[in-house]
Short mmCIF file of C-alpha atoms in Angstrom, two decimals:
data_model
loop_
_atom_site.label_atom_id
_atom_site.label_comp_id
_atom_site.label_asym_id
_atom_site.label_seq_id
_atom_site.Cartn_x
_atom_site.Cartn_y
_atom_site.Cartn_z
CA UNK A 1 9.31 -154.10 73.26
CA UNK A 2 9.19 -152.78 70.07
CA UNK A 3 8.09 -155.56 67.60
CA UNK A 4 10.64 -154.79 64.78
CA UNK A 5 13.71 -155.61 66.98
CA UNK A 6 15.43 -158.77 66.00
CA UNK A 7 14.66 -161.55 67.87
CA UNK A 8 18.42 -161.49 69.37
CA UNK A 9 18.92 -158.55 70.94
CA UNK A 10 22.71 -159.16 72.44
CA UNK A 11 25.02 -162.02 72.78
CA UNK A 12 28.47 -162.55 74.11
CA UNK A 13 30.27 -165.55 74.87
CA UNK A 14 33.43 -165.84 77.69
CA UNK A 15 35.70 -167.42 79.35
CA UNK A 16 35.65 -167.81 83.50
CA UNK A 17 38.33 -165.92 85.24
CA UNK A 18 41.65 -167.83 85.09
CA UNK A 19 42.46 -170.09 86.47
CA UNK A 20 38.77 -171.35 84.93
CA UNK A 21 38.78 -172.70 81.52
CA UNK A 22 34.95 -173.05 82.10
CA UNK A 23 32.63 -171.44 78.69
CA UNK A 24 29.85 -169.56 79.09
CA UNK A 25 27.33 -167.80 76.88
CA UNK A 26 24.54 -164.64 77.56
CA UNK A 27 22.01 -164.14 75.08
CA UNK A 28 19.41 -161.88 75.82
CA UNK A 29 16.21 -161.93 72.94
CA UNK A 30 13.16 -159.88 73.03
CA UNK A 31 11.29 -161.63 76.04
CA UNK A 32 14.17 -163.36 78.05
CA UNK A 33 17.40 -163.68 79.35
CA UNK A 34 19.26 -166.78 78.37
CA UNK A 35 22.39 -167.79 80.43
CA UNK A 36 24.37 -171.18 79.53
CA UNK A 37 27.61 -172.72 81.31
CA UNK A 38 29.71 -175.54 80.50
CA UNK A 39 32.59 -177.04 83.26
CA UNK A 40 35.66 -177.52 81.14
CA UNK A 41 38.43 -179.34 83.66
CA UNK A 42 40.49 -182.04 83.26
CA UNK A 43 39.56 -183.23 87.10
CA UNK A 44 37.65 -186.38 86.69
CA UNK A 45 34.74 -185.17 89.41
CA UNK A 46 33.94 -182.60 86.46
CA UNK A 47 34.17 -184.21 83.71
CA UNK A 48 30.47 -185.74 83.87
CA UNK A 49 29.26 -182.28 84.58
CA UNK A 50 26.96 -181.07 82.02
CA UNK A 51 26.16 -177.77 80.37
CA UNK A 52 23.43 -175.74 82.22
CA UNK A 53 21.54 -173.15 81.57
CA UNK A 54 18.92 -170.60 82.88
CA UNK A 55 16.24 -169.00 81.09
CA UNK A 56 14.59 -165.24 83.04
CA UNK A 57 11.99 -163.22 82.08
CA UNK A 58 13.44 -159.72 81.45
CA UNK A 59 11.66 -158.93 84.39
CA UNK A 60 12.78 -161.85 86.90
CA UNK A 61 16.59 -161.34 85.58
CA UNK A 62 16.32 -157.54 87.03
CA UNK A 63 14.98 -158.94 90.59
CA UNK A 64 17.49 -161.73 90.29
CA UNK A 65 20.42 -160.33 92.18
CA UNK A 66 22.20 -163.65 91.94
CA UNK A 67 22.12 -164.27 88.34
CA UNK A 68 23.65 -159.92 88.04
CA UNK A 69 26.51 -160.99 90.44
CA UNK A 70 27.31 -163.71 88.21
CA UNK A 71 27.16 -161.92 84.98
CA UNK A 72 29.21 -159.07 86.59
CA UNK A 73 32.10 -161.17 87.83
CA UNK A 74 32.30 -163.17 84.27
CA UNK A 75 31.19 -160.26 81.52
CA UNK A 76 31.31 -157.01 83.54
CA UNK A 77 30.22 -154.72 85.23
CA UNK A 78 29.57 -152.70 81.54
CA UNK A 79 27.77 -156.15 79.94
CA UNK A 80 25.64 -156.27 83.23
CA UNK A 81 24.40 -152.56 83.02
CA UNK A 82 23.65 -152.74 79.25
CA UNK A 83 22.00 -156.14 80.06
CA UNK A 84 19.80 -155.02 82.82
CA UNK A 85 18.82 -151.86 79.82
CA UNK A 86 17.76 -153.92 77.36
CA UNK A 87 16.20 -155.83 80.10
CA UNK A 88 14.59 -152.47 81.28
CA UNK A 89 13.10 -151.47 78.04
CA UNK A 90 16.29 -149.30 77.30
CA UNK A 91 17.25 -149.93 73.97
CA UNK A 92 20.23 -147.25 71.90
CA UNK A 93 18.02 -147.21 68.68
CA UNK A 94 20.92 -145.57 66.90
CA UNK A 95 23.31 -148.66 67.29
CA UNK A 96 20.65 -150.60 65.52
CA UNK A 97 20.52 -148.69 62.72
CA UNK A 98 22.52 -149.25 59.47
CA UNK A 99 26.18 -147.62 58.74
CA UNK A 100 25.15 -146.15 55.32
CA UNK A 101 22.00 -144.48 57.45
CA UNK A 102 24.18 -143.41 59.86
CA UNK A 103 26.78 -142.01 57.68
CA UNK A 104 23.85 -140.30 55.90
CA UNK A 105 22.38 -138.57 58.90
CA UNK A 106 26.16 -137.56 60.51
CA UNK A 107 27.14 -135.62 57.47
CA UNK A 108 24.52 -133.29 58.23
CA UNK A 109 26.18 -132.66 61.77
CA UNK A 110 28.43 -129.66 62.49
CA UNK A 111 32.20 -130.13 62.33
CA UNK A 112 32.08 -129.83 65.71
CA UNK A 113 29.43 -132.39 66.53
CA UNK A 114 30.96 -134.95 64.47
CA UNK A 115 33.81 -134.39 66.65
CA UNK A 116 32.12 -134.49 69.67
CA UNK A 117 30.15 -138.14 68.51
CA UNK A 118 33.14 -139.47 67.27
CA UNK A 119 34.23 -139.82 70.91
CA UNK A 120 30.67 -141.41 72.53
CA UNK A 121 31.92 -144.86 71.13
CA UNK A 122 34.34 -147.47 68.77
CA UNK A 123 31.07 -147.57 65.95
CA UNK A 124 30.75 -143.77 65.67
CA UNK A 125 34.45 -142.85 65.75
CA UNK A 126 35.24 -145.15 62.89
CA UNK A 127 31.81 -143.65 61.10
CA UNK A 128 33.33 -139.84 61.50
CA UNK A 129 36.46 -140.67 60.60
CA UNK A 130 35.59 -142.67 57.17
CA UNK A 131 36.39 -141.73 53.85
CA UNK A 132 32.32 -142.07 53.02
CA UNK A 133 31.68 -139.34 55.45
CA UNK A 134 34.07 -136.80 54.89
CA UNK A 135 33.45 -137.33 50.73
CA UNK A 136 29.59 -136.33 51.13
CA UNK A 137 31.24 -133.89 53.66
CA UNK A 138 33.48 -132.24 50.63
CA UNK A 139 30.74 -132.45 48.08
CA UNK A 140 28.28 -130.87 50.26
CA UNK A 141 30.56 -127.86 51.05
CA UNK A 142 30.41 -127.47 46.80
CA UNK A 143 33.88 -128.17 46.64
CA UNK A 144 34.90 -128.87 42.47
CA UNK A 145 35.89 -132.27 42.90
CA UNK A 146 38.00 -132.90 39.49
CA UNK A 147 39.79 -135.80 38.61
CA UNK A 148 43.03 -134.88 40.43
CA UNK A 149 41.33 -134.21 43.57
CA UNK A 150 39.82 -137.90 43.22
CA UNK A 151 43.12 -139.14 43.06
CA UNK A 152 44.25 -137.50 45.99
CA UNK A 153 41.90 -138.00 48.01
CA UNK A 154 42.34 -141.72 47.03
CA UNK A 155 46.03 -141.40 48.24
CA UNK A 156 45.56 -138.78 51.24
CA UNK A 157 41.57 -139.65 52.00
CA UNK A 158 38.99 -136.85 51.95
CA UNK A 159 39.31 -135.43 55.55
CA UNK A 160 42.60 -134.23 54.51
CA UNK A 161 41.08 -133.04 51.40
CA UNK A 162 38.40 -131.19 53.40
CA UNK A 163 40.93 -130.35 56.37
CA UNK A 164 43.07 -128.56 54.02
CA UNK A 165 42.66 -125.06 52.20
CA UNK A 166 42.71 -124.49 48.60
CA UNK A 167 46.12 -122.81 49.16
CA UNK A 168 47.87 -125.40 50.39
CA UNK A 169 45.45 -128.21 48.28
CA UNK A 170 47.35 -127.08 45.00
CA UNK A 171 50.81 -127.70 45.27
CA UNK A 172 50.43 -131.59 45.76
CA UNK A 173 47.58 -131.04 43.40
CA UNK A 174 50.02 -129.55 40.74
CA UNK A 175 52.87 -132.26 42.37
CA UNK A 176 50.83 -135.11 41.28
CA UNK A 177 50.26 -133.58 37.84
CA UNK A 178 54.05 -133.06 37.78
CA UNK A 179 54.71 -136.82 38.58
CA UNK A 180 52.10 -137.90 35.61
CA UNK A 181 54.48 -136.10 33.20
CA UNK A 182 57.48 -137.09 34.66
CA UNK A 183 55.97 -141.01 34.19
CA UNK A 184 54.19 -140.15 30.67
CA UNK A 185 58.02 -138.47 29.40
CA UNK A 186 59.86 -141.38 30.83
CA UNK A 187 57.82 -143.87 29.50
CA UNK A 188 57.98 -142.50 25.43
CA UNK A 189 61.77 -142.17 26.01
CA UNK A 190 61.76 -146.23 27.00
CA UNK A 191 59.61 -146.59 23.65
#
């Protein structure tokens, strides 16, 4: 594995299927698999029971077929296939980098392809659809951004800045300069 991984690659903690109140916790770090339980039950048999835990190799977790089937049924089917990845050597390098990176590298993407990766997962459609993005997105298409269009895009957000032509950008443009003198005459007749 590459040696500038954290330590802690993945961790989850659950809850047993119901009617279980039982707790358990997968944590998988650069050279093993660690998987604890603890019995939670008000039956007194149980109550003496104490956490356990198992500790794999990445490599004896993927010939463990017992330890998957447990996983699966608690976490998963998804948690056990991302598991057994990172267990294979299979790491997504781009989840481990940093949002402003990220954000950095997308606004150099197509329209199109930000589109298209704002749909692969949760992380990336939030990153294509934030106000950082589509601002580097507007000043990189050499958009004037004036004062007003600050302002709007702080009311409206800078997709629908970007999103929208300079036809129909200037009447709420020229709407919002209307309000300011509306509020500036107001105010000097309450003076």
């Amino acid at each position: 594995m590459a040696s500038w991984l954290p330590e802690t690659l993945f961790e989850i903690v659950g809850q047993g299927q119901a009617p279980s109140k039982d707790y358990y916790q997968l944590l998988v770090t650069r050279s093993q698999l660690i998987f604890r339980w603890w019995k939670i039950s008000l039956r007194s048999e149980f109550r003496s029971a104490k956490p356990g835990e198992t500790k794999e190799t990445h490599e004896d977790f993927l010939e463990n077929s017992h330890l998957q089937v447990q996983i699966a049924l608690i976490f998963g089917g998804k948690i056990l296939d991302y598991v057994s990845n990172l267990c294979g050597g299979k790491f997504d390098f781009l989840e481990r980098l940093s949002d402003k990176l990220l954000l950095s590298i997308i606004s150099y993407l197509d329209l199109e392809d930000v589109g298209r990766l704002s749909q692969t997962s949760h992380r990336f459609a939030k990153l294509c659809m934030s106000d950082k993005l589509w601002e580097q997105i507007v000043q990189s298409a050499s958009f004037p951004i004036t004062p007003d269009m600050r302002a709007l895009a702080k009311d409206q957000g800078w997709r629908h800045i970007y999103l929208t032509n300079k036809l129909q950008l200037q009447p709420p443009l020229n709407n919002r300069d209307g309000r300011k003198q509306r509020r500036g005459g107001q105010r000097e007749k309450h003076h």
